[in-house]
XYZ file of C-alpha atoms in Angstrom:
776
model
C -34.813 29.269 17.420
C -31.383 28.114 16.215
C -30.769 26.105 19.418
C -34.179 24.447 19.162
C -33.470 23.423 15.565
C -30.070 22.015 16.572
C -31.641 20.014 19.397
C -34.287 18.676 17.027
C -31.608 17.582 14.563
C -29.656 15.839 17.308
C -32.738 14.092 18.650
C -33.669 12.943 15.190
C -30.259 11.225 14.903
C -30.632 9.268 18.139
C -30.928 5.487 17.924
C -33.866 3.482 19.196
C -32.974 2.030 22.615
C -34.373 -1.435 23.281
C -34.465 -3.098 26.716
C -35.139 -6.710 27.688
C -36.433 -6.359 31.220
C -33.266 -7.656 32.870
C -32.062 -4.130 33.823
C -34.741 -2.088 35.620
C -36.526 0.255 35.676
C -36.594 -0.017 31.908
C -38.237 3.333 31.188
C -35.677 5.171 33.320
C -32.843 3.266 31.628
C -34.070 4.248 28.165
C -34.490 7.898 29.250
C -30.989 7.875 30.729
C -29.597 6.429 27.502
C -31.475 8.997 25.392
C -30.193 11.914 27.470
C -26.647 10.581 27.456
C -26.703 10.047 23.683
C -27.964 13.590 23.073
C -25.146 15.008 25.198
C -22.520 12.831 23.515
C -23.761 13.772 20.051
C -23.527 17.455 20.885
C -19.914 17.127 22.036
C -19.002 15.035 19.003
C -20.621 17.486 16.568
C -18.908 20.443 18.226
C -15.466 18.884 17.787
C -15.923 17.047 14.490
C -17.861 19.799 12.744
C -21.003 17.775 12.148
C -22.695 14.398 12.277
C -23.267 11.658 9.688
C -26.385 11.965 7.571
C -27.317 8.297 8.006
C -29.394 7.278 11.023
C -27.760 5.280 13.826
C -28.707 1.653 14.330
C -30.817 0.323 17.197
C -28.942 -0.160 20.480
C -29.996 -2.967 22.818
C -29.457 -2.385 26.566
C -29.210 -5.640 28.499
C -27.709 -7.246 31.576
C -24.170 -8.560 31.252
C -24.045 -12.257 32.071
C -20.271 -12.716 31.794
C -18.766 -9.389 32.833
C -15.314 -9.688 34.441
C -15.177 -8.396 38.054
C -13.313 -5.209 37.146
C -15.918 -4.089 34.584
C -19.290 -2.482 35.082
C -20.195 -2.652 31.391
C -19.005 -3.763 27.992
C -20.319 -3.523 24.476
C -20.153 -4.346 20.816
C -21.818 -2.536 17.916
C -25.542 -2.389 18.663
C -25.358 -3.973 22.154
C -24.486 -2.583 25.600
C -24.190 -5.003 28.530
C -24.525 -3.517 32.039
C -23.878 -4.703 35.561
C -26.743 -3.855 37.955
C -25.835 -4.653 41.548
C -29.288 -3.781 42.959
C -32.377 -4.567 40.839
C -34.471 -1.464 40.165
C -31.649 0.959 41.043
C -29.657 2.855 38.426
C -26.811 4.018 40.643
C -24.075 6.491 39.671
C -21.663 3.712 38.734
C -24.165 2.162 36.290
C -24.998 5.540 34.741
C -21.314 6.334 34.196
C -20.694 2.907 32.677
C -23.691 3.435 30.375
C -22.326 6.793 29.158
C -18.913 5.235 28.579
C -20.314 2.421 26.445
C -22.628 4.761 24.536
C -19.552 6.815 23.613
C -18.193 3.709 21.891
C -21.562 3.142 20.171
C -21.474 6.737 18.935
C -18.012 6.258 17.399
C -18.999 2.984 15.750
C -21.806 4.924 14.070
C -20.194 8.306 13.414
C -16.554 7.283 12.886
C -16.395 3.683 11.626
C -12.870 4.240 10.273
C -11.608 4.314 13.883
C -13.203 1.008 14.870
C -9.869 -0.802 15.315
C -8.152 2.064 17.161
C -8.639 1.097 20.816
C -6.612 3.978 22.223
C -8.699 6.516 20.332
C -11.953 4.861 21.396
C -10.978 4.754 25.069
C -9.577 8.295 25.072
C -12.833 9.630 23.588
C -15.011 7.599 25.976
C -13.055 8.727 29.042
C -13.170 12.347 27.885
C -16.929 12.565 27.228
C -18.355 10.154 29.812
C -17.664 12.357 32.813
C -15.477 9.778 34.574
C -12.087 11.491 34.202
C -12.102 13.107 37.697
C -12.631 9.721 39.335
C -9.747 8.152 37.427
C -7.437 11.036 38.308
C -7.886 10.520 42.041
C -4.932 8.830 43.650
C -1.186 9.329 44.054
C 0.733 11.506 41.596
C 1.765 9.733 38.409
C 4.408 11.096 36.052
C 3.548 11.477 32.393
C 6.230 8.992 31.314
C 4.969 6.446 33.857
C 1.406 6.919 32.627
C 2.559 6.399 29.033
C 4.294 3.151 29.961
C 1.129 1.857 31.638
C -0.857 2.577 28.478
C 1.822 1.092 26.236
C 1.824 -2.098 28.314
C -1.908 -2.589 27.675
C -2.625 -1.290 24.140
C -6.268 -2.317 24.414
C -6.537 0.053 27.417
C -8.661 -2.536 29.196
C -7.029 -2.520 32.638
C -7.520 -0.155 35.552
C -3.840 0.874 35.498
C -3.949 1.615 31.772
C -7.114 3.711 32.105
C -5.650 5.623 35.059
C -2.565 6.293 32.925
C -4.731 7.391 30.012
C -6.632 9.757 32.323
C -3.286 11.263 33.387
C -2.322 11.849 29.756
C -5.709 13.352 28.924
C -5.257 15.753 31.808
C -2.023 17.123 30.375
C -3.949 19.913 28.623
C -7.081 21.823 29.530
C -10.238 21.533 27.449
C -11.048 18.916 24.881
C -7.819 17.172 23.731
C -6.594 18.712 20.499
C -5.455 15.334 19.182
C -8.988 13.938 19.544
C -10.424 16.994 17.814
C -8.078 16.487 14.857
C -9.056 12.844 14.587
C -12.775 13.576 14.877
C -12.496 16.078 12.046
C -10.782 13.350 10.006
C -13.876 11.222 10.581
C -16.269 13.917 9.488
C -14.133 14.818 6.434
C -13.914 11.181 5.357
C -10.125 11.048 5.681
C -8.670 7.555 5.970
C -7.453 6.275 9.309
C -3.958 5.487 8.030
C -2.258 5.180 11.446
C -3.659 4.575 14.942
C -3.622 7.260 17.608
C -0.408 7.292 19.639
C 0.287 8.339 23.208
C 2.682 11.015 21.927
C 0.021 12.444 19.641
C -2.498 12.479 22.465
C -0.155 14.226 24.884
C 1.329 16.484 22.173
C 4.816 15.664 23.485
C 7.247 12.770 23.373
C 6.549 11.106 26.733
C 8.546 7.890 26.550
C 12.304 7.507 26.602
C 13.461 6.981 23.008
C 14.261 3.430 21.950
C 16.028 1.890 18.970
C 13.879 1.123 15.954
C 14.611 -0.110 12.432
C 12.245 -0.596 9.524
C 12.784 -1.464 5.848
C 10.003 -1.366 3.246
C 9.925 -2.189 -0.445
C 9.806 0.757 -2.828
C 7.823 -1.397 -5.239
C 5.274 -3.375 -3.220
C 5.268 -1.228 -0.071
C 5.473 -4.299 2.166
C 7.447 -4.161 5.406
C 10.487 -6.388 4.855
C 12.068 -5.909 8.293
C 10.878 -4.265 11.511
C 12.759 -4.152 14.811
C 11.645 -2.166 17.840
C 8.492 -0.088 18.106
C 8.442 1.194 14.531
C 4.893 2.569 14.904
C 5.695 4.886 17.787
C 5.850 8.580 16.876
C 8.986 10.388 18.083
C 10.575 13.766 17.243
C 12.011 13.657 13.735
C 14.850 16.207 13.736
C 15.942 17.259 10.237
C 14.669 14.197 8.400
C 11.692 15.999 6.855
C 13.721 18.758 5.185
C 13.579 16.960 1.788
C 9.797 17.378 1.878
C 10.222 21.121 2.365
C 12.620 21.138 -0.581
C 10.146 19.139 -2.682
C 7.300 21.483 -1.722
C 9.384 24.543 -2.556
C 10.760 23.415 -5.914
C 8.986 22.695 -9.135
C 9.330 19.855 -11.629
C 10.355 20.322 -15.227
C 7.961 18.901 -17.769
C 10.768 16.580 -18.789
C 10.852 15.194 -15.243
C 13.808 17.025 -13.645
C 13.545 19.496 -10.836
C 14.538 23.118 -10.973
C 17.085 24.277 -10.079
C 19.239 21.339 -11.175
C 22.452 20.358 -9.399
C 24.784 23.333 -9.512
C 22.181 25.806 -10.785
C 22.148 29.264 -9.315
C 18.940 29.408 -7.356
C 16.720 32.292 -8.438
C 18.589 32.880 -11.681
C 18.293 29.233 -12.739
C 14.619 29.199 -11.842
C 13.890 32.404 -13.718
C 15.609 31.112 -16.818
C 13.695 27.837 -16.632
C 10.345 29.562 -16.205
C 11.103 31.970 -19.040
C 11.985 29.005 -21.261
C 8.730 27.313 -20.335
C 10.402 24.184 -18.917
C 8.875 24.292 -15.436
C 5.491 24.698 -13.894
C 4.822 26.723 -10.771
C 6.199 29.943 -9.391
C 9.134 30.969 -7.185
C 12.135 28.771 -6.413
C 14.165 28.618 -3.178
C 16.566 31.565 -3.020
C 20.344 31.902 -2.790
C 21.088 33.041 0.762
C 24.242 34.364 2.382
C 25.464 32.560 5.524
C 25.394 34.645 8.710
C 28.701 34.276 10.571
C 28.396 33.674 14.300
C 24.824 32.398 14.069
C 24.666 28.873 15.494
C 21.992 27.732 13.060
C 24.384 28.493 10.183
C 27.117 26.260 11.638
C 26.750 23.587 8.964
C 30.250 22.711 7.916
C 33.359 24.548 6.806
C 33.812 26.128 3.438
C 30.317 27.428 2.751
C 30.165 29.529 -0.430
C 29.185 33.214 -0.254
C 25.712 32.205 -1.378
C 24.084 28.896 -0.428
C 21.453 27.306 -2.635
C 18.703 24.881 -1.607
C 20.657 21.846 -2.743
C 23.666 22.523 -0.553
C 21.452 23.610 2.347
C 19.655 20.294 2.168
C 22.836 18.212 1.979
C 24.537 20.134 4.788
C 21.233 20.342 6.722
C 21.741 24.068 7.265
C 19.080 25.138 9.745
C 19.971 28.807 9.230
C 19.238 28.614 5.520
C 15.763 27.165 6.153
C 15.002 29.778 8.815
C 16.118 32.585 6.521
C 14.108 31.056 3.675
C 11.034 31.350 5.878
C 11.933 34.984 6.561
C 11.678 35.738 2.829
C 7.990 34.822 3.006
C 8.326 32.341 0.131
C 8.935 29.080 1.982
C 6.140 26.484 2.008
C 4.078 26.433 5.174
C 3.331 23.172 6.966
C 5.268 21.214 4.298
C 3.073 22.579 1.499
C 1.607 19.884 -0.762
C 3.462 17.260 1.266
C 1.723 18.175 4.533
C -1.316 15.947 3.814
C 1.007 13.052 2.953
C 2.906 13.333 6.227
C -0.341 13.660 8.176
C -1.735 10.580 6.439
C 1.229 8.458 7.538
C 1.020 9.567 11.164
C 2.680 12.969 11.635
C 1.183 14.018 14.970
C 0.639 17.606 13.890
C 1.608 20.040 11.148
C 4.283 22.577 12.103
C 3.268 26.108 12.913
C 6.607 27.541 11.766
C 9.956 26.554 10.310
C 11.555 25.734 13.677
C 9.009 22.931 14.110
C 9.257 21.814 10.473
C 13.035 21.329 10.592
C 12.975 19.792 14.065
C 14.617 22.583 16.081
C 11.558 22.403 18.311
C 10.218 18.912 18.947
C 6.548 19.819 18.939
C 5.459 16.888 16.787
C 6.536 13.360 15.985
C 6.473 10.726 13.279
C 7.028 7.004 13.556
C 9.859 5.235 11.695
C 7.171 3.334 9.769
C 5.505 6.599 8.761
C 8.866 8.069 7.757
C 9.568 5.076 5.516
C 6.151 5.363 3.859
C 6.636 9.075 3.220
C 10.063 8.535 1.651
C 8.624 5.769 -0.516
C 6.157 8.248 -2.016
C 8.823 10.943 -2.303
C 11.024 8.522 -4.247
C 8.164 7.794 -6.650
C 7.104 11.413 -7.061
C 10.443 13.206 -7.053
C 13.337 11.028 -8.241
C 15.253 14.274 -8.719
C 15.175 14.905 -4.965
C 16.407 11.363 -4.321
C 19.194 11.876 -6.847
C 20.191 15.020 -4.966
C 20.285 13.106 -1.667
C 22.756 10.583 -3.074
C 25.270 13.423 -2.710
C 24.953 13.294 1.053
C 27.844 10.813 1.335
C 30.046 13.036 -0.862
C 29.437 16.533 0.477
C 26.705 16.310 3.090
C 26.196 15.174 6.656
C 27.550 11.658 5.987
C 30.651 12.622 3.999
C 34.200 11.794 4.958
C 33.423 8.523 6.722
C 34.823 5.057 6.156
C 31.269 3.951 5.293
C 30.672 6.709 2.742
C 31.978 4.730 -0.244
C 29.776 1.746 0.644
C 26.735 4.021 0.360
C 27.574 5.423 -3.068
C 24.316 5.788 -5.011
C 22.114 5.511 -1.912
C 19.993 8.557 -1.108
C 20.274 9.418 2.584
C 18.991 12.053 4.987
C 19.968 12.381 8.625
C 18.300 13.992 11.614
C 19.365 14.634 15.202
C 17.046 15.498 18.092
C 18.892 17.372 20.856
C 18.085 18.392 24.415
C 18.469 21.875 25.913
C 22.205 21.259 26.419
C 22.565 20.252 22.720
C 23.219 16.634 23.633
C 21.862 14.126 21.080
C 18.696 12.453 22.304
C 17.759 10.682 19.107
C 19.456 10.079 15.783
C 17.697 9.304 12.495
C 18.864 7.979 9.130
C 16.464 7.600 6.212
C 17.937 5.810 3.191
C 16.548 4.912 -0.236
C 18.167 2.773 -2.930
C 16.738 1.292 -6.119
C 14.496 -1.181 -4.271
C 14.393 -0.385 -0.550
C 13.512 2.358 1.913
C 15.272 1.992 5.276
C 14.829 4.049 8.427
C 17.090 3.674 11.466
C 16.451 5.438 14.796
C 18.976 5.231 17.632
C 18.717 6.912 21.060
C 21.585 9.040 22.343
C 23.581 8.878 19.100
C 24.312 11.164 16.187
C 23.730 9.614 12.748
C 27.446 9.666 11.866
C 28.059 7.392 14.838
C 25.782 4.575 13.658
C 25.721 4.984 9.864
C 28.009 1.951 9.607
C 24.900 -0.140 10.423
C 23.236 0.929 7.173
C 25.220 -1.061 4.540
C 24.937 -4.210 6.659
C 21.190 -3.616 7.102
C 20.612 -3.262 3.355
C 22.682 -6.372 2.649
C 20.811 -8.304 5.330
C 17.421 -7.454 3.845
C 18.617 -8.298 0.334
C 19.150 -11.882 1.430
C 15.428 -12.056 0.699
C 15.741 -12.728 -3.022
C 13.471 -11.161 -5.607
C 13.175 -7.674 -4.109
C 13.961 -5.996 -7.423
C 11.155 -4.613 -9.553
C 8.865 -6.635 -11.789
C 6.421 -5.046 -14.205
C 3.319 -6.533 -15.770
C 0.517 -5.217 -17.959
C -2.696 -5.965 -16.089
C -6.436 -6.091 -16.681
C -6.093 -5.671 -20.434
C -9.121 -7.822 -21.268
C -11.384 -5.338 -19.457
C -12.556 -1.908 -20.605
C -10.309 0.442 -18.618
C -13.276 2.533 -17.473
C -14.739 -0.469 -15.609
C -11.710 -1.061 -13.347
C -11.883 0.535 -9.899
C -9.327 0.690 -7.080
C -9.334 1.618 -3.419
C -6.508 2.121 -0.928
C -7.285 1.095 2.659
C -4.181 2.969 3.822
C -3.249 6.313 2.299
C -3.603 6.432 -1.495
C -2.074 9.101 -3.714
C -1.997 9.959 -7.393
C 1.106 11.774 -8.603
C 0.857 14.674 -11.004
C 4.108 16.316 -12.139
C 5.713 15.321 -8.849
C 2.806 16.571 -6.765
C 0.856 14.102 -4.593
C -2.936 14.260 -4.739
C -4.934 12.251 -2.209
C -6.961 9.461 -3.790
C -10.660 9.197 -2.892
C -11.277 7.031 0.185
C -13.749 4.804 -1.652
C -13.439 2.833 -4.877
C -12.738 5.080 -7.861
C -11.769 4.536 -11.481
C -8.214 3.351 -11.885
C -7.799 5.193 -15.186
C -8.563 8.464 -13.378
C -6.101 7.636 -10.597
C -3.314 7.019 -13.110
C -4.172 9.628 -15.740
C -1.469 12.127 -14.658
C 1.112 9.808 -13.122
C 1.666 6.780 -10.877
C -0.867 5.739 -8.221
C 0.678 4.651 -4.907
C -1.030 3.120 -1.869
C 0.877 3.614 1.401
C 0.439 1.096 4.181
C -1.794 -1.283 2.243
C -2.191 -3.017 -1.129
C -4.536 -1.541 -3.684
C -7.880 -3.330 -3.744
C -9.034 -3.655 -7.351
C -12.516 -4.635 -8.501
C -14.351 -4.875 -11.806
C -17.697 -6.187 -13.082
C -18.060 -9.972 -12.832
C -14.827 -10.123 -10.843
C -14.382 -11.831 -7.467
C -16.460 -10.486 -4.585
C -14.402 -7.935 -2.701
C -11.860 -7.584 -5.498
C -8.171 -8.501 -5.640
C -5.095 -7.207 -3.826
C -2.344 -5.508 -5.822
C 0.619 -4.561 -3.602
C 2.501 -2.150 -5.804
C 2.345 0.875 -8.072
C -0.012 1.421 -11.028
C 0.817 3.588 -14.028
C -0.986 4.359 -17.269
C 0.900 3.391 -20.431
C -0.982 2.978 -23.681
C 0.454 0.135 -25.798
C 1.073 0.560 -29.507
C -1.619 -0.724 -31.902
C -1.500 -4.470 -32.438
C -1.697 -5.862 -35.965
C -2.231 -9.624 -36.114
C -0.097 -11.598 -38.562
C -1.642 -11.950 -41.957
C -3.575 -15.154 -42.393
C -3.552 -16.106 -38.713
C -7.089 -16.276 -37.268
C -7.374 -14.306 -34.030
C -10.384 -14.086 -31.724
C -11.425 -10.740 -30.175
C -10.174 -11.905 -26.769
C -6.830 -12.923 -28.248
C -6.557 -9.531 -29.945
C -6.974 -7.828 -26.581
C -4.389 -10.064 -24.946
C -1.874 -9.503 -27.716
C -2.412 -5.767 -27.644
C -1.562 -5.595 -23.947
C -3.018 -3.223 -21.386
C -3.153 0.469 -20.591
C -2.358 -0.358 -16.944
C 1.185 -1.315 -15.976
C 1.675 -2.644 -12.464
C 5.016 -2.692 -10.615
C 5.751 -4.892 -7.624
C 8.666 -7.018 -6.422
C 9.753 -9.957 -8.531
C 9.014 -12.404 -5.734
C 5.516 -10.956 -5.276
C 4.923 -11.178 -9.015
C 6.187 -14.758 -9.121
C 3.957 -15.821 -6.238
C 0.979 -14.216 -7.969
C 1.652 -16.119 -11.198
C 2.010 -19.478 -9.441
C -1.200 -18.911 -7.471
C -3.069 -17.947 -10.634
C -1.739 -20.882 -12.663
C -2.041 -23.636 -10.021
C -2.681 -22.790 -6.388
C -2.435 -26.464 -5.357
C 1.215 -26.890 -6.364
C 3.677 -27.823 -3.610
C 7.313 -28.699 -3.164
C 9.755 -28.951 -6.064
C 6.990 -28.715 -8.677
C 5.996 -25.326 -7.257
C 9.651 -24.251 -7.171
C 10.032 -25.260 -10.829
C 6.989 -23.284 -11.967
C 8.079 -20.282 -9.886
C 11.504 -20.315 -11.538
C 9.892 -20.353 -14.982
C 7.518 -17.505 -14.050
C 10.370 -15.347 -12.716
C 12.519 -16.174 -15.748
C 9.760 -15.202 -18.192
C 9.299 -11.816 -16.537
C 12.827 -11.056 -17.750
C 12.166 -12.494 -21.239
C 8.918 -10.753 -22.180
C 10.068 -9.432 -25.550
C 8.700 -12.340 -27.640
C 5.252 -11.611 -26.193
C 5.225 -7.804 -26.083
C 8.309 -6.266 -27.699
C 9.580 -3.290 -25.731
C 6.946 -3.649 -22.997
C 6.249 -5.612 -19.853
C 4.555 -8.972 -20.274
C 0.778 -9.307 -19.835
C -1.336 -11.048 -17.190
C -3.311 -13.356 -19.514
C -2.547 -16.817 -20.859
C -0.935 -15.131 -23.877
C 1.934 -14.576 -21.407
C 1.317 -16.081 -17.989
C -1.660 -15.530 -15.710
C -1.427 -13.004 -12.870
C -4.409 -12.057 -10.739
C -2.854 -9.798 -8.139
C -0.431 -10.273 -5.277
C -0.812 -13.034 -2.710
C 0.968 -14.346 0.364
C 4.438 -15.544 -0.618
C 5.024 -19.243 -0.052
C 8.449 -20.691 0.938
C 8.734 -22.319 -2.496
C 8.584 -18.958 -4.289
C 11.156 -17.435 -1.941
C 13.483 -20.421 -2.506
C 12.979 -20.309 -6.279
C 14.231 -16.725 -6.422
C 17.328 -17.672 -4.413
C 18.394 -20.314 -6.941
C 20.645 -19.473 -9.925
C 19.010 -17.996 -13.039
C 17.871 -20.484 -15.650
C 20.282 -21.136 -18.514
C 17.789 -20.740 -21.361
C 17.813 -17.298 -22.963
C 14.262 -17.497 -24.293
C 10.631 -17.553 -23.287
C 9.799 -20.829 -21.511
C 6.366 -22.349 -22.019
C 4.372 -24.359 -19.497
C 0.865 -25.757 -19.224
C -1.296 -27.611 -16.774
C -0.774 -30.829 -18.744
C -1.828 -34.118 -17.196
C -3.314 -37.279 -18.684
C -7.052 -36.899 -17.996
C -8.888 -37.600 -21.286
C -11.459 -35.166 -22.611
C -13.751 -34.785 -25.597
C -15.451 -31.611 -26.810
C -17.847 -30.900 -29.672
C -17.725 -27.698 -31.702
C -19.834 -26.727 -34.694
C -18.197 -26.952 -38.072
C -18.954 -23.257 -38.587
C -16.965 -22.370 -35.440
C -13.980 -24.322 -36.690
C -14.194 -22.907 -40.194
C -14.418 -19.362 -38.822
C -10.846 -19.931 -37.612
C -9.416 -22.164 -40.361
C -11.494 -21.268 -43.388
C -14.306 -23.011 -45.249
C -14.390 -26.354 -47.051
C -12.304 -28.237 -44.508
C -11.432 -31.763 -45.551
C -9.280 -33.075 -42.691
C -7.586 -32.112 -39.440
C -4.607 -33.692 -37.720
C -2.272 -32.644 -34.942
C 1.478 -33.137 -34.526
C 4.510 -31.333 -33.107
C 2.416 -28.554 -31.578
C 0.694 -27.627 -34.857
C -2.672 -28.232 -36.475
C -2.325 -29.438 -40.085
C -5.415 -29.286 -42.270
C -6.633 -29.575 -45.850
C -9.121 -27.234 -47.532
C -10.843 -27.696 -50.890
C -9.953 -24.804 -53.154
C -10.469 -24.004 -56.804
C -13.726 -24.311 -58.731
C -16.366 -27.080 -58.742
C -15.042 -28.255 -62.075
C -11.353 -28.039 -61.108
C -11.078 -28.576 -57.355
C -7.813 -29.145 -55.513
C -6.758 -29.623 -51.898
C -4.648 -26.971 -50.198
C -2.492 -28.041 -47.198
C -1.990 -25.513 -44.429
C -0.857 -25.412 -40.793
C -1.044 -23.165 -37.742
C 0.218 -23.338 -34.164
C -2.146 -25.709 -32.372
C -2.591 -23.212 -29.570
C -4.278 -20.818 -31.995
C -7.026 -23.389 -32.554
C -7.147 -24.374 -28.875
C -7.561 -20.804 -27.699
C -10.013 -19.861 -30.420
C -12.288 -22.830 -29.688
C -11.641 -22.735 -25.918
C -10.541 -26.364 -25.823
C -8.917 -27.777 -22.674
C -5.664 -28.557 -24.501
C -4.264 -29.057 -27.949
C -6.344 -31.937 -29.370
C -4.888 -35.276 -30.346
C -7.680 -36.195 -32.761
C -10.554 -34.563 -34.632
C -13.428 -36.235 -36.513
C -16.198 -34.737 -38.620
C -19.808 -35.622 -37.855
C -22.011 -33.683 -40.248
C -22.360 -30.112 -38.967
C -20.179 -30.880 -35.918
C -16.543 -31.667 -35.195
C -15.547 -33.924 -32.289
C -12.201 -33.119 -30.674
C -10.430 -35.514 -28.301
C -7.335 -35.034 -26.202
C -5.929 -35.195 -22.703
C -4.743 -32.801 -20.024
C -5.015 -29.037 -19.947
C -3.159 -26.270 -21.780
C -1.115 -26.114 -24.958
C 0.977 -29.148 -23.965
C 4.387 -27.528 -24.508
C 7.280 -27.026 -22.130
C 6.803 -27.740 -18.431
C 3.910 -30.147 -17.784
C 2.680 -29.038 -14.355
C 0.628 -32.150 -13.673
C 3.555 -34.362 -14.645
C 5.765 -32.340 -12.311
C 3.286 -32.943 -9.482
C 3.472 -36.667 -10.182
C 7.292 -36.660 -9.903
C 7.909 -36.015 -6.197
C 11.426 -37.452 -6.289
C 12.774 -34.932 -8.817
C 14.359 -31.591 -7.987
C 13.273 -28.414 -9.728
C 16.485 -28.579 -11.811
C 15.608 -32.092 -12.980
C 12.002 -31.127 -13.747
C 13.120 -28.151 -15.822
C 15.798 -30.139 -17.628
C 13.195 -32.769 -18.507
C 10.839 -30.069 -19.790
C 13.270 -27.954 -21.799
C 16.347 -30.108 -22.385
C 19.779 -28.885 -23.269
C 18.526 -26.500 -25.943
C 16.278 -23.525 -25.471
C 12.854 -23.792 -27.086
C 12.303 -21.452 -29.974
C 9.980 -18.529 -29.241
C 6.639 -18.820 -31.049
């Protein structure tokens, strides 16, 4: 009965197969497709743990009119094109090609997250279509040779690449474990953060190691430099030990880890727990070195008892193995296991020897390593502070380069062969702005660490990589803002990473307990009435409630202006060059050349002079400060602007669209008087202020009261294009006339556009002169 029900469920999930009469016999073709689909579904469900609840789309089966000679079929979602050599005959080759293409159709339906992963698609299709034995026929092919053939054709669309893939798939009996893991990701809704690799598929490192270098921004997450195959997973040695330390230690409510530097292991932890300063349970123990045991050969002068801090700095394998023997060590990297899996770790370790790299059972790419360290730096700054001691008393101490790396957190790893010769060396490094990972074949980290200072200096030639912070989305109710990470998103809670939902979710929930970080992709942010598809924000979100805002007495303020002057609950951190590019794009996307450089310099300058706008906090993203609508592609002008010297004015610098286009706008007298008060007699404008008279007193003893306000208060309140030049009363209405756009102060962007012969220095000098403008 159970089998019959299962078959009925599978049949009910089958698509409708449509033929066009150009491949015959049509009825047989549809029956063949139905039978193949049922078989493929059963194998998918068995490995993935289930099938989607939505019905598959219709699949059209038709003759291929432009198939290359080496292909018997090809497809795209909803369409399969077949080669039929003899009309009316469905030969074995056509049936196999049909099953292969239906395997792709099944994945497009059941696992859409994998749509761009060609290696995964081809590996699944070869495995379930029944064609593997035919591809395996032929001369012997080594595993490394097969991997090179696949690597040379990443789309796996050549006969040599598919023969190599068949060789790799034959490395293990049964259904490939790597495909099973990925299929379960599909069914569980886990994001496809990294494509399938040959190493993951074969469960071993099959290619000779090669040099690779990658540097990413701690703030925006963007890749700033990549050399070599930085996406290829290779054995990681000891580089993941900090994640074991992070999983096995707890965070004090004040933000520090326990035990602190120099604390005595269990005793320090017990005291902290008793005092109520930490959350969690047991801490890593103090362990005695075992003389004569190779794994404890981690430098001279070990104390009688070694704590977790020293074990991490010295990379003492024996300490980690003995920690596991106590039964209290985290398994499979604990709470950090899902993070490492999300950035491409090919498998979680089954024991400590695999976790600390003594056995090279799994691999991670340099890119994935950099992403993981970026999150570790955000979640556990205490662990990064510990790792800065590596150049003083750890695996990189005592070198001529050690002083140059003072303050840089580093972790090394060495992958050795059976004769203990170094096969692969790793260095992961984190400073205030950058995460760098260097992998070198055949070398120990101490032998190439001198590359690291030069690498960091080389990347820093890209100006503006330091952090910029901005309050964002403050005009919106916080509950209406949603965010999604297309890579691997995490919320941090007391130093613990929690996976973000794969779909859009409320940003206030993501940031309620700590920062929200998206690895491998910008955050996509959407809100009601916002742009279709949302906006990109490459950086880190935090929740920070601003203090209450009290408007100055007697100054009219609209509800929108009140929101802008209050600031936002969301603070966004990215690089200064990314922030600058976002401001320029939001203020005037058409700007080019020196005018764009000038505006970029002002935007970057103001980010460092936000106090007049929001004392003690980052500036906002509205016109109260300067507009910012997410991160965009950086233009050469923004990069050049950040390489120029800082501006000389130590104050907020104003700018506006400006221009000379005349305008006229009509507003009701009641609108104007709601801002300026009743009984208006006259309005005039000069020196950036609106000066007006109001009739006061009593009907028998009236008098005129002269007052003034910043013109921008009136402009913003009445939503006028710029500060008016004239105003005239016409009964119940007021006619305003002016020219250009914006408040008309500081840098006139339109005038800068119309001055192609001037440098950015000349444009800024013309706008601001020798004296700094006074903050409003």
